[in-house]
PDB file of C-alpha atoms in Angstrom:
ATOM      1  CA  UNK A  12     109.729 109.532 141.406  1.00  0.00           C
ATOM      2  CA  UNK A  13     111.992 108.114 138.721  1.00  0.00           C
ATOM      3  CA  UNK A  14     111.053 104.878 136.912  1.00  0.00           C
ATOM      4  CA  UNK A  15     114.053 103.083 138.425  1.00  0.00           C
ATOM      5  CA  UNK A  16     112.755 103.793 141.934  1.00  0.00           C
ATOM      6  CA  UNK A  17     109.547 101.851 141.312  1.00  0.00           C
ATOM      7  CA  UNK A  18     109.286  98.333 142.772  1.00  0.00           C
ATOM      8  CA  UNK A  19     110.377  95.616 140.285  1.00  0.00           C
ATOM      9  CA  UNK A  20     106.888  94.185 139.874  1.00  0.00           C
ATOM     10  CA  UNK A  21     105.513  97.605 138.899  1.00  0.00           C
ATOM     11  CA  UNK A  22     108.271  98.077 136.337  1.00  0.00           C
ATOM     12  CA  UNK A  23     107.444  94.683 134.822  1.00  0.00           C
ATOM     13  CA  UNK A  24     103.763  95.607 134.705  1.00  0.00           C
ATOM     14  CA  UNK A  25     104.558  98.941 133.048  1.00  0.00           C
ATOM     15  CA  UNK A  26     106.563  97.243 130.292  1.00  0.00           C
ATOM     16  CA  UNK A  27     103.920  94.546 129.763  1.00  0.00           C
ATOM     17  CA  UNK A  28     101.166  97.150 129.374  1.00  0.00           C
ATOM     18  CA  UNK A  29     103.080  99.972 127.688  1.00  0.00           C
ATOM     19  CA  UNK A  30     104.485  98.036 124.724  1.00  0.00           C
ATOM     20  CA  UNK A  31     101.101  96.654 123.545  1.00  0.00           C
ATOM     21  CA  UNK A  32      99.589 100.118 124.006  1.00  0.00           C
ATOM     22  CA  UNK A  33     102.262 101.636 121.754  1.00  0.00           C
ATOM     23  CA  UNK A  34     101.748  98.884 119.180  1.00  0.00           C
ATOM     24  CA  UNK A  35      97.999  99.516 119.199  1.00  0.00           C
ATOM     25  CA  UNK A  36      98.579 103.255 118.788  1.00  0.00           C
ATOM     26  CA  UNK A  37     100.996 102.711 115.901  1.00  0.00           C
ATOM     27  CA  UNK A  38      98.648 100.280 114.144  1.00  0.00           C
ATOM     28  CA  UNK A  39      95.769 102.707 114.529  1.00  0.00           C
ATOM     29  CA  UNK A  40      97.813 105.644 113.245  1.00  0.00           C
ATOM     30  CA  UNK A  41      99.226 103.841 110.207  1.00  0.00           C
ATOM     31  CA  UNK A  42      96.615 101.204 109.348  1.00  0.00           C
ATOM     32  CA  UNK A  43      93.434 103.252 109.825  1.00  0.00           C
ATOM     33  CA  UNK A  44      94.196 105.882 107.140  1.00  0.00           C
ATOM     34  CA  UNK A  45      95.513 103.220 104.749  1.00  0.00           C
ATOM     35  CA  UNK A  46      92.440 101.035 105.167  1.00  0.00           C
ATOM     36  CA  UNK A  47      90.013 103.938 104.735  1.00  0.00           C
ATOM     37  CA  UNK A  48      91.650 105.665 101.757  1.00  0.00           C
ATOM     38  CA  UNK A  49      88.954 107.132  99.507  1.00  0.00           C
ATOM     39  CA  UNK A  50      88.112 110.541  97.989  1.00  0.00           C
ATOM     40  CA  UNK A  51      86.399 112.937 100.375  1.00  0.00           C
ATOM     41  CA  UNK A  52      85.484 116.305  98.857  1.00  0.00           C
ATOM     42  CA  UNK A  53      88.381 115.916  96.442  1.00  0.00           C
ATOM     43  CA  UNK A  54      88.578 119.130  94.362  1.00  0.00           C
ATOM     44  CA  UNK A  55      87.738 118.298  90.734  1.00  0.00           C
ATOM     45  CA  UNK A  56      87.012 120.732  87.926  1.00  0.00           C
ATOM     46  CA  UNK A  57      84.352 120.502  85.214  1.00  0.00           C
ATOM     47  CA  UNK A  58      84.508 122.723  82.126  1.00  0.00           C
ATOM     48  CA  UNK A  59      82.350 123.143  79.050  1.00  0.00           C
ATOM     49  CA  UNK A  60      78.803 124.155  78.096  1.00  0.00           C
ATOM     50  CA  UNK A  61      76.270 123.659  80.874  1.00  0.00           C
ATOM     51  CA  UNK A  62      74.165 121.242  78.832  1.00  0.00           C
ATOM     52  CA  UNK A  63      77.212 119.083  78.084  1.00  0.00           C
ATOM     53  CA  UNK A  64      78.644 119.068  81.606  1.00  0.00           C
ATOM     54  CA  UNK A  65      75.337 118.371  83.374  1.00  0.00           C
ATOM     55  CA  UNK A  66      75.523 114.570  82.870  1.00  0.00           C
ATOM     56  CA  UNK A  67      79.128 114.537  84.102  1.00  0.00           C
ATOM     57  CA  UNK A  68      78.212 116.469  87.238  1.00  0.00           C
ATOM     58  CA  UNK A  69      75.276 114.143  87.875  1.00  0.00           C
ATOM     59  CA  UNK A  70      77.508 111.076  87.681  1.00  0.00           C
ATOM     60  CA  UNK A  71      80.013 112.672  90.035  1.00  0.00           C
ATOM     61  CA  UNK A  72      77.238 113.649  92.446  1.00  0.00           C
ATOM     62  CA  UNK A  73      76.163 110.007  92.663  1.00  0.00           C
ATOM     63  CA  UNK A  74      79.389 109.337  94.560  1.00  0.00           C
ATOM     64  CA  UNK A  75      78.140 111.211  97.608  1.00  0.00           C
ATOM     65  CA  UNK A  76      80.813 113.315  99.277  1.00  0.00           C
ATOM     66  CA  UNK A  77      83.596 112.041  97.020  1.00  0.00           C
ATOM     67  CA  UNK A  78      84.207 115.149  94.905  1.00  0.00           C
ATOM     68  CA  UNK A  79      84.063 118.891  95.407  1.00  0.00           C
ATOM     69  CA  UNK A  80      83.146 120.036  91.913  1.00  0.00           C
ATOM     70  CA  UNK A  81      84.532 123.355  90.644  1.00  0.00           C
ATOM     71  CA  UNK A  82      82.987 124.752  87.438  1.00  0.00           C
ATOM     72  CA  UNK A  83      85.057 126.517  84.784  1.00  0.00           C
ATOM     73  CA  UNK A  84      84.075 128.237  81.577  1.00  0.00           C
ATOM     74  CA  UNK A  85      86.442 126.381  79.262  1.00  0.00           C
ATOM     75  CA  UNK A  86      89.422 124.072  79.043  1.00  0.00           C
ATOM     76  CA  UNK A  87      91.935 126.898  79.347  1.00  0.00           C
ATOM     77  CA  UNK A  88      90.550 127.981  82.701  1.00  0.00           C
ATOM     78  CA  UNK A  89      90.366 124.374  83.883  1.00  0.00           C
ATOM     79  CA  UNK A  90      93.983 123.747  82.883  1.00  0.00           C
ATOM     80  CA  UNK A  91      95.104 126.857  84.755  1.00  0.00           C
ATOM     81  CA  UNK A  92      93.243 125.642  87.849  1.00  0.00           C
ATOM     82  CA  UNK A  93      95.080 122.320  87.733  1.00  0.00           C
ATOM     83  CA  UNK A  94      98.422 124.079  87.324  1.00  0.00           C
ATOM     84  CA  UNK A  95      97.610 126.394  90.262  1.00  0.00           C
ATOM     85  CA  UNK A  96      96.684 123.428  92.498  1.00  0.00           C
ATOM     86  CA  UNK A  97      93.106 124.594  92.875  1.00  0.00           C
ATOM     87  CA  UNK A  98      91.900 121.161  91.742  1.00  0.00           C
ATOM     88  CA  UNK A  99      93.534 117.765  91.308  1.00  0.00           C
ATOM     89  CA  UNK A 100      92.073 117.341  87.839  1.00  0.00           C
ATOM     90  CA  UNK A 101      89.357 118.577  85.512  1.00  0.00           C
ATOM     91  CA  UNK A 102      86.895 117.062  83.045  1.00  0.00           C
ATOM     92  CA  UNK A 103      86.625 119.187  79.904  1.00  0.00           C
ATOM     93  CA  UNK A 104      83.574 118.337  77.798  1.00  0.00           C
ATOM     94  CA  UNK A 105      83.624 119.306  74.112  1.00  0.00           C
ATOM     95  CA  UNK A 106      82.140 118.135  70.821  1.00  0.00           C
ATOM     96  CA  UNK A 107      85.003 115.619  70.515  1.00  0.00           C
ATOM     97  CA  UNK A 108      84.083 114.040  73.832  1.00  0.00           C
ATOM     98  CA  UNK A 109      85.348 114.367  77.412  1.00  0.00           C
ATOM     99  CA  UNK A 110      88.987 115.047  78.187  1.00  0.00           C
ATOM    100  CA  UNK A 111      90.396 114.497  81.643  1.00  0.00           C
ATOM    101  CA  UNK A 112      93.176 116.830  82.769  1.00  0.00           C
ATOM    102  CA  UNK A 113      95.247 115.373  85.589  1.00  0.00           C
ATOM    103  CA  UNK A 114      98.387 116.276  87.544  1.00  0.00           C
ATOM    104  CA  UNK A 115     100.248 113.144  88.551  1.00  0.00           C
ATOM    105  CA  UNK A 116     102.810 115.391  90.259  1.00  0.00           C
ATOM    106  CA  UNK A 117     100.127 116.218  92.846  1.00  0.00           C
ATOM    107  CA  UNK A 118      99.701 112.520  93.578  1.00  0.00           C
ATOM    108  CA  UNK A 119      99.901 109.623  91.124  1.00  0.00           C
ATOM    109  CA  UNK A 120      97.341 107.666  93.145  1.00  0.00           C
ATOM    110  CA  UNK A 121      94.856 110.529  92.845  1.00  0.00           C
ATOM    111  CA  UNK A 122      95.425 110.852  89.089  1.00  0.00           C
ATOM    112  CA  UNK A 123      94.814 107.126  88.662  1.00  0.00           C
ATOM    113  CA  UNK A 124      91.635 107.312  90.746  1.00  0.00           C
ATOM    114  CA  UNK A 125      90.314 110.189  88.649  1.00  0.00           C
ATOM    115  CA  UNK A 126      91.007 108.282  85.431  1.00  0.00           C
ATOM    116  CA  UNK A 127      89.029 105.320  86.687  1.00  0.00           C
ATOM    117  CA  UNK A 128      86.145 107.393  88.059  1.00  0.00           C
ATOM    118  CA  UNK A 129      85.721 109.451  84.880  1.00  0.00           C
ATOM    119  CA  UNK A 130      86.204 106.474  82.551  1.00  0.00           C
ATOM    120  CA  UNK A 131      83.569 104.437  84.420  1.00  0.00           C
ATOM    121  CA  UNK A 132      81.107 107.298  84.197  1.00  0.00           C
ATOM    122  CA  UNK A 133      81.649 107.944  80.494  1.00  0.00           C
ATOM    123  CA  UNK A 134      81.706 104.380  79.248  1.00  0.00           C
ATOM    124  CA  UNK A 135      85.488 104.409  78.860  1.00  0.00           C
ATOM    125  CA  UNK A 136      85.504 107.040  76.090  1.00  0.00           C
ATOM    126  CA  UNK A 137      87.773 109.639  77.661  1.00  0.00           C
ATOM    127  CA  UNK A 138      91.094 111.174  76.687  1.00  0.00           C
ATOM    128  CA  UNK A 139      93.544 111.767  79.528  1.00  0.00           C
ATOM    129  CA  UNK A 140      96.146 114.559  79.489  1.00  0.00           C
ATOM    130  CA  UNK A 141      98.705 114.768  82.295  1.00  0.00           C
ATOM    131  CA  UNK A 142      99.076 118.540  82.660  1.00  0.00           C
ATOM    132  CA  UNK A 143     101.709 118.438  85.420  1.00  0.00           C
ATOM    133  CA  UNK A 144     103.395 115.033  85.228  1.00  0.00           C
ATOM    134  CA  UNK A 145     105.504 113.471  87.935  1.00  0.00           C
ATOM    135  CA  UNK A 146     109.258 113.205  87.441  1.00  0.00           C
ATOM    136  CA  UNK A 147     110.187 110.968  84.532  1.00  0.00           C
ATOM    137  CA  UNK A 148     112.611 108.979  86.708  1.00  0.00           C
ATOM    138  CA  UNK A 149     109.994 108.617  89.467  1.00  0.00           C
ATOM    139  CA  UNK A 150     106.547 108.392  87.812  1.00  0.00           C
ATOM    140  CA  UNK A 151     104.882 106.953  90.915  1.00  0.00           C
ATOM    141  CA  UNK A 152     106.202 109.641  93.250  1.00  0.00           C
ATOM    142  CA  UNK A 153     107.860 107.049  95.462  1.00  0.00           C
ATOM    143  CA  UNK A 154     110.879 109.184  96.345  1.00  0.00           C
ATOM    144  CA  UNK A 155     108.824 112.163  97.443  1.00  0.00           C
ATOM    145  CA  UNK A 156     106.364 110.102  99.490  1.00  0.00           C
ATOM    146  CA  UNK A 157     109.074 108.055 101.205  1.00  0.00           C
ATOM    147  CA  UNK A 158     111.051 111.184 102.097  1.00  0.00           C
ATOM    148  CA  UNK A 159     108.649 111.857 104.968  1.00  0.00           C
ATOM    149  CA  UNK A 160     110.048 109.143 107.240  1.00  0.00           C
ATOM    150  CA  UNK A 161     113.748 110.090 106.889  1.00  0.00           C
ATOM    151  CA  UNK A 162     112.922 113.756 107.503  1.00  0.00           C
ATOM    152  CA  UNK A 163     110.876 112.833 110.568  1.00  0.00           C
ATOM    153  CA  UNK A 164     113.734 110.724 111.909  1.00  0.00           C
ATOM    154  CA  UNK A 165     116.194 113.551 111.221  1.00  0.00           C
ATOM    155  CA  UNK A 166     114.027 116.057 113.064  1.00  0.00           C
ATOM    156  CA  UNK A 167     113.406 113.807 116.043  1.00  0.00           C
ATOM    157  CA  UNK A 168     117.088 112.854 116.163  1.00  0.00           C
ATOM    158  CA  UNK A 169     118.215 116.481 116.105  1.00  0.00           C
ATOM    159  CA  UNK A 170     115.787 117.518 118.827  1.00  0.00           C
ATOM    160  CA  UNK A 171     116.652 114.539 121.010  1.00  0.00           C
ATOM    161  CA  UNK A 172     120.387 114.992 120.415  1.00  0.00           C
ATOM    162  CA  UNK A 173     120.333 118.637 121.440  1.00  0.00           C
ATOM    163  CA  UNK A 174     118.439 117.729 124.602  1.00  0.00           C
ATOM    164  CA  UNK A 175     120.518 114.710 125.641  1.00  0.00           C
ATOM    165  CA  UNK A 176     123.804 116.534 124.983  1.00  0.00           C
ATOM    166  CA  UNK A 177     122.709 119.339 127.285  1.00  0.00           C
ATOM    167  CA  UNK A 178     122.821 122.108 124.673  1.00  0.00           C
ATOM    168  CA  UNK A 179     120.758 125.120 125.673  1.00  0.00           C
ATOM    169  CA  UNK A 180     119.838 128.543 124.401  1.00  0.00           C
ATOM    170  CA  UNK A 181     121.772 129.925 121.452  1.00  0.00           C
ATOM    171  CA  UNK A 182     123.957 126.819 121.196  1.00  0.00           C
ATOM    172  CA  UNK A 183     120.892 124.613 120.830  1.00  0.00           C
ATOM    173  CA  UNK A 184     119.411 126.938 118.209  1.00  0.00           C
ATOM    174  CA  UNK A 185     122.685 126.912 116.270  1.00  0.00           C
ATOM    175  CA  UNK A 186     122.881 123.113 116.415  1.00  0.00           C
ATOM    176  CA  UNK A 187     119.295 122.675 115.227  1.00  0.00           C
ATOM    177  CA  UNK A 188     119.681 125.203 112.428  1.00  0.00           C
ATOM    178  CA  UNK A 189     123.003 123.827 111.230  1.00  0.00           C
ATOM    179  CA  UNK A 190     121.746 120.252 111.307  1.00  0.00           C
ATOM    180  CA  UNK A 191     118.618 121.183 109.337  1.00  0.00           C
ATOM    181  CA  UNK A 192     120.669 123.027 106.715  1.00  0.00           C
ATOM    182  CA  UNK A 193     122.880 119.982 106.153  1.00  0.00           C
ATOM    183  CA  UNK A 194     119.828 117.691 106.057  1.00  0.00           C
ATOM    184  CA  UNK A 195     118.334 119.911 103.362  1.00  0.00           C
ATOM    185  CA  UNK A 196     121.497 119.796 101.271  1.00  0.00           C
ATOM    186  CA  UNK A 197     121.841 116.022 101.610  1.00  0.00           C
ATOM    187  CA  UNK A 198     118.155 115.379 100.847  1.00  0.00           C
ATOM    188  CA  UNK A 199     118.231 117.628  97.777  1.00  0.00           C
ATOM    189  CA  UNK A 200     121.474 116.057  96.606  1.00  0.00           C
ATOM    190  CA  UNK A 201     120.033 112.550  96.832  1.00  0.00           C
ATOM    191  CA  UNK A 202     116.476 113.162  95.615  1.00  0.00           C
ATOM    192  CA  UNK A 203     117.247 115.645  92.845  1.00  0.00           C
ATOM    193  CA  UNK A 204     120.890 115.441  91.800  1.00  0.00           C
ATOM    194  CA  UNK A 205     121.196 111.661  92.065  1.00  0.00           C
ATOM    195  CA  UNK A 206     117.714 110.123  91.748  1.00  0.00           C
ATOM    196  CA  UNK A 207     116.315 112.938  89.556  1.00  0.00           C
ATOM    197  CA  UNK A 208     112.956 112.485  91.259  1.00  0.00           C
ATOM    198  CA  UNK A 209     112.330 116.001  92.591  1.00  0.00           C
ATOM    199  CA  UNK A 210     112.730 118.766  89.972  1.00  0.00           C
ATOM    200  CA  UNK A 211     112.752 122.509  90.498  1.00  0.00           C
ATOM    201  CA  UNK A 212     115.366 124.970  91.663  1.00  0.00           C
ATOM    202  CA  UNK A 213     117.980 123.076  93.691  1.00  0.00           C
ATOM    203  CA  UNK A 214     118.306 125.724  96.393  1.00  0.00           C
ATOM    204  CA  UNK A 215     114.547 126.012  96.804  1.00  0.00           C
ATOM    205  CA  UNK A 216     114.205 122.236  97.139  1.00  0.00           C
ATOM    206  CA  UNK A 217     117.081 122.113  99.630  1.00  0.00           C
ATOM    207  CA  UNK A 218     115.543 124.979 101.595  1.00  0.00           C
ATOM    208  CA  UNK A 219     112.210 123.173 101.740  1.00  0.00           C
ATOM    209  CA  UNK A 220     113.811 120.007 103.069  1.00  0.00           C
ATOM    210  CA  UNK A 221     115.781 122.079 105.574  1.00  0.00           C
ATOM    211  CA  UNK A 222     112.755 124.009 106.808  1.00  0.00           C
ATOM    212  CA  UNK A 223     110.779 120.787 107.304  1.00  0.00           C
ATOM    213  CA  UNK A 224     113.652 119.225 109.254  1.00  0.00           C
ATOM    214  CA  UNK A 225     114.073 122.381 111.337  1.00  0.00           C
ATOM    215  CA  UNK A 226     110.351 122.531 112.153  1.00  0.00           C
ATOM    216  CA  UNK A 227     110.392 118.955 113.456  1.00  0.00           C
ATOM    217  CA  UNK A 228     113.695 119.254 115.297  1.00  0.00           C
ATOM    218  CA  UNK A 229     112.693 122.553 116.905  1.00  0.00           C
ATOM    219  CA  UNK A 230     109.337 121.108 117.968  1.00  0.00           C
ATOM    220  CA  UNK A 231     110.999 118.188 119.780  1.00  0.00           C
ATOM    221  CA  UNK A 232     113.710 120.340 121.366  1.00  0.00           C
ATOM    222  CA  UNK A 233     111.195 123.017 122.340  1.00  0.00           C
ATOM    223  CA  UNK A 234     108.924 120.521 124.080  1.00  0.00           C
ATOM    224  CA  UNK A 235     111.951 119.077 125.857  1.00  0.00           C
ATOM    225  CA  UNK A 236     113.029 122.547 126.984  1.00  0.00           C
ATOM    226  CA  UNK A 237     109.606 123.133 128.518  1.00  0.00           C
ATOM    227  CA  UNK A 238     108.757 119.637 129.797  1.00  0.00           C
ATOM    228  CA  UNK A 239     112.118 117.971 130.261  1.00  0.00           C
ATOM    229  CA  UNK A 240     112.941 114.577 128.751  1.00  0.00           C
ATOM    230  CA  UNK A 241     109.241 113.589 128.502  1.00  0.00           C
ATOM    231  CA  UNK A 242     108.976 116.367 125.908  1.00  0.00           C
ATOM    232  CA  UNK A 243     111.257 114.382 123.593  1.00  0.00           C
ATOM    233  CA  UNK A 244     108.915 111.401 123.778  1.00  0.00           C
ATOM    234  CA  UNK A 245     105.851 113.585 123.262  1.00  0.00           C
ATOM    235  CA  UNK A 246     107.342 115.378 120.263  1.00  0.00           C
ATOM    236  CA  UNK A 247     108.534 112.128 118.733  1.00  0.00           C
ATOM    237  CA  UNK A 248     105.125 110.502 119.115  1.00  0.00           C
ATOM    238  CA  UNK A 249     103.302 113.445 117.554  1.00  0.00           C
ATOM    239  CA  UNK A 250     105.640 113.620 114.557  1.00  0.00           C
ATOM    240  CA  UNK A 251     106.042 109.880 113.993  1.00  0.00           C
ATOM    241  CA  UNK A 252     102.594 108.527 114.893  1.00  0.00           C
ATOM    242  CA  UNK A 253     100.452 111.443 113.700  1.00  0.00           C
ATOM    243  CA  UNK A 254     102.474 113.591 111.333  1.00  0.00           C
ATOM    244  CA  UNK A 255     103.901 110.724 109.293  1.00  0.00           C
ATOM    245  CA  UNK A 256     100.779 108.612 108.543  1.00  0.00           C
ATOM    246  CA  UNK A 257      98.477 111.664 108.366  1.00  0.00           C
ATOM    247  CA  UNK A 258     100.704 113.515 105.886  1.00  0.00           C
ATOM    248  CA  UNK A 259      98.893 112.213 102.792  1.00  0.00           C
ATOM    249  CA  UNK A 260     102.261 111.863 101.060  1.00  0.00           C
ATOM    250  CA  UNK A 261     101.353 108.692  99.193  1.00  0.00           C
ATOM    251  CA  UNK A 262      97.937 109.976  98.074  1.00  0.00           C
ATOM    252  CA  UNK A 263      96.425 113.309  99.158  1.00  0.00           C
ATOM    253  CA  UNK A 264      94.986 114.811 102.357  1.00  0.00           C
ATOM    254  CA  UNK A 265      91.497 114.583 100.831  1.00  0.00           C
ATOM    255  CA  UNK A 266      91.971 110.817 100.455  1.00  0.00           C
ATOM    256  CA  UNK A 267      92.385 110.245 104.200  1.00  0.00           C
ATOM    257  CA  UNK A 268      89.537 109.725 106.681  1.00  0.00           C
ATOM    258  CA  UNK A 269      88.459 112.837 108.531  1.00  0.00           C
ATOM    259  CA  UNK A 270      89.966 114.527 110.422  1.00  0.00           C
ATOM    260  CA  UNK A 271      93.295 112.825 109.673  1.00  0.00           C
ATOM    261  CA  UNK A 272      93.910 114.754 106.455  1.00  0.00           C
ATOM    262  CA  UNK A 273      93.322 118.144 108.082  1.00  0.00           C
ATOM    263  CA  UNK A 274      95.434 117.283 111.123  1.00  0.00           C
ATOM    264  CA  UNK A 275      98.259 116.088 108.889  1.00  0.00           C
ATOM    265  CA  UNK A 276      98.470 119.410 107.060  1.00  0.00           C
ATOM    266  CA  UNK A 277      98.898 121.261 110.351  1.00  0.00           C
ATOM    267  CA  UNK A 278     101.863 119.076 111.318  1.00  0.00           C
ATOM    268  CA  UNK A 279     105.377 119.474 109.843  1.00  0.00           C
ATOM    269  CA  UNK A 280     105.524 116.215 107.807  1.00  0.00           C
ATOM    270  CA  UNK A 281     102.312 116.939 105.899  1.00  0.00           C
ATOM    271  CA  UNK A 282     103.117 120.612 105.424  1.00  0.00           C
ATOM    272  CA  UNK A 283     106.612 119.682 104.246  1.00  0.00           C
ATOM    273  CA  UNK A 284     105.317 117.308 101.558  1.00  0.00           C
ATOM    274  CA  UNK A 285     102.761 119.840 100.332  1.00  0.00           C
ATOM    275  CA  UNK A 286     105.376 122.592 100.135  1.00  0.00           C
ATOM    276  CA  UNK A 287     107.814 120.296  98.340  1.00  0.00           C
ATOM    277  CA  UNK A 288     105.204 119.411  95.696  1.00  0.00           C
ATOM    278  CA  UNK A 289     104.399 123.080  95.173  1.00  0.00           C
ATOM    279  CA  UNK A 290     107.960 124.311  94.731  1.00  0.00           C
ATOM    280  CA  UNK A 291     109.115 121.287  92.729  1.00  0.00           C
ATOM    281  CA  UNK A 292     106.309 120.840  90.211  1.00  0.00           C
ATOM    282  CA  UNK A 293     103.904 123.799  90.379  1.00  0.00           C
ATOM    283  CA  UNK A 294     106.194 126.866  90.409  1.00  0.00           C
ATOM    284  CA  UNK A 295     105.247 127.624  94.004  1.00  0.00           C
ATOM    285  CA  UNK A 296     101.462 127.509  93.545  1.00  0.00           C
ATOM    286  CA  UNK A 297      99.583 126.944  96.835  1.00  0.00           C
ATOM    287  CA  UNK A 298     102.848 127.154  98.781  1.00  0.00           C
ATOM    288  CA  UNK A 299     101.820 129.887 101.238  1.00  0.00           C
ATOM    289  CA  UNK A 300      99.829 127.701 103.621  1.00  0.00           C
ATOM    290  CA  UNK A 301     102.401 124.953 104.188  1.00  0.00           C
ATOM    291  CA  UNK A 302     105.227 127.509 104.263  1.00  0.00           C
ATOM    292  CA  UNK A 303     103.530 129.385 107.093  1.00  0.00           C
ATOM    293  CA  UNK A 304     102.808 126.139 108.947  1.00  0.00           C
ATOM    294  CA  UNK A 305     106.452 125.052 108.869  1.00  0.00           C
ATOM    295  CA  UNK A 306     107.648 128.549 109.776  1.00  0.00           C
ATOM    296  CA  UNK A 307     105.379 128.693 112.811  1.00  0.00           C
ATOM    297  CA  UNK A 308     106.514 125.285 114.041  1.00  0.00           C
ATOM    298  CA  UNK A 309     110.153 126.294 113.640  1.00  0.00           C
ATOM    299  CA  UNK A 310     109.665 129.705 115.287  1.00  0.00           C
ATOM    300  CA  UNK A 311     107.659 128.377 118.223  1.00  0.00           C
ATOM    301  CA  UNK A 312     110.046 125.496 118.786  1.00  0.00           C
ATOM    302  CA  UNK A 313     113.146 127.657 118.718  1.00  0.00           C
ATOM    303  CA  UNK A 314     111.413 130.215 120.908  1.00  0.00           C
ATOM    304  CA  UNK A 315     110.647 127.512 123.467  1.00  0.00           C
ATOM    305  CA  UNK A 316     114.302 126.436 123.385  1.00  0.00           C
ATOM    306  CA  UNK A 317     115.395 129.989 124.204  1.00  0.00           C
ATOM    307  CA  UNK A 318     112.712 130.428 126.875  1.00  0.00           C
ATOM    308  CA  UNK A 319     113.678 127.150 128.507  1.00  0.00           C
ATOM    309  CA  UNK A 320     117.283 128.350 128.787  1.00  0.00           C
ATOM    310  CA  UNK A 321     116.362 131.707 130.346  1.00  0.00           C
ATOM    311  CA  UNK A 322     117.557 132.132 133.966  1.00  0.00           C
ATOM    312  CA  UNK A 323     114.844 131.444 136.484  1.00  0.00           C
ATOM    313  CA  UNK A 324     113.807 134.223 138.842  1.00  0.00           C
ATOM    314  CA  UNK A 325     114.602 134.046 142.515  1.00  0.00           C
ATOM    315  CA  UNK A 326     112.000 132.333 144.635  1.00  0.00           C
ATOM    316  CA  UNK A 327     110.923 133.053 148.199  1.00  0.00           C
ATOM    317  CA  UNK A 328     112.459 129.791 149.385  1.00  0.00           C
ATOM    318  CA  UNK A 329     116.037 130.992 149.047  1.00  0.00           C
ATOM    319  CA  UNK A 330     118.191 130.166 152.072  1.00  0.00           C
ATOM    320  CA  UNK A 331     118.662 133.182 154.377  1.00  0.00           C
ATOM    321  CA  UNK A 332     122.102 134.702 154.688  1.00  0.00           C
ATOM    322  CA  UNK A 333     124.008 133.556 157.800  1.00  0.00           C
ATOM    323  CA  UNK A 334     123.806 135.951 160.726  1.00  0.00           C
ATOM    324  CA  UNK A 335     126.962 137.741 161.732  1.00  0.00           C
ATOM    325  CA  UNK A 336     128.282 137.065 165.182  1.00  0.00           C
ATOM    326  CA  UNK A 337     128.429 140.458 166.846  1.00  0.00           C
ATOM    327  CA  UNK A 338     129.696 139.168 170.239  1.00  0.00           C
ATOM    328  CA  UNK A 339     132.921 140.985 171.182  1.00  0.00           C
ATOM    329  CA  UNK A 340     135.928 138.760 171.055  1.00  0.00           C
ATOM    330  CA  UNK A 341     137.050 137.852 174.503  1.00  0.00           C
TER     331      UNK A 341
END
């Protein structure tokens, strides 16, 4: 039964109930993580002699569940861990006092939080060194964090467009791939060439944007190929109302309430942001996980598009062939 075939009073009731339900879902998805932002097992390194680092670790342990402390032998090892995205920062304790190593490129909000947490615990006597700084033209990481929404819209638009235009099979795959490639080029041109907010190799950045757009577009088109037009709505809701607010783009996955951070990294928007940070600022460190996540979404989505276009087998309800009239002509 199509919606238009429902009695008018039922259609009115559906609109009256559906719109508030969508508003409630959107408010929950966007407002809940923002209102509950706080460190949860945030990886943080501590380096130096055991006797010197013990007080630091005790102060960090007082914030129950806030930090996942990683111990390193010296400042060199701690710095390498920050550069390899093993930790978001590290406290190096020496005879000159504590030094906090941060990486604002991994999240300016996280770097600021670490500065405050370490300074409060050490009486304010701490030297801060930004090991991997954010882009000079975008110190707050605004361009990278706000890129999630346009990419999500591009992916949803591509998947919906392919479905509504009736493209199937190889044509749909070609349209999705070509659209994603152009999205990647445009996004890299704006964010890197013009705004100078996302450094790194231009082609790698463009490829990352393109893969993220392809993963989202293929997911929407694949669901539509399997479920029909309701698949477009389902894919759009998952990407926009879960993937976007759960991505941790403006902070970090470990800053979101559980299990939002983990869910976000398994969805294309969160994986796309993580991969973009890795290839832009950290020479590809910790890029394998998000790269595989995006690749799987793209492969499964495109596979569903091809499967949905495959010819259906004959069923037992086929109309029988008309019987031949064998009566001799008179």
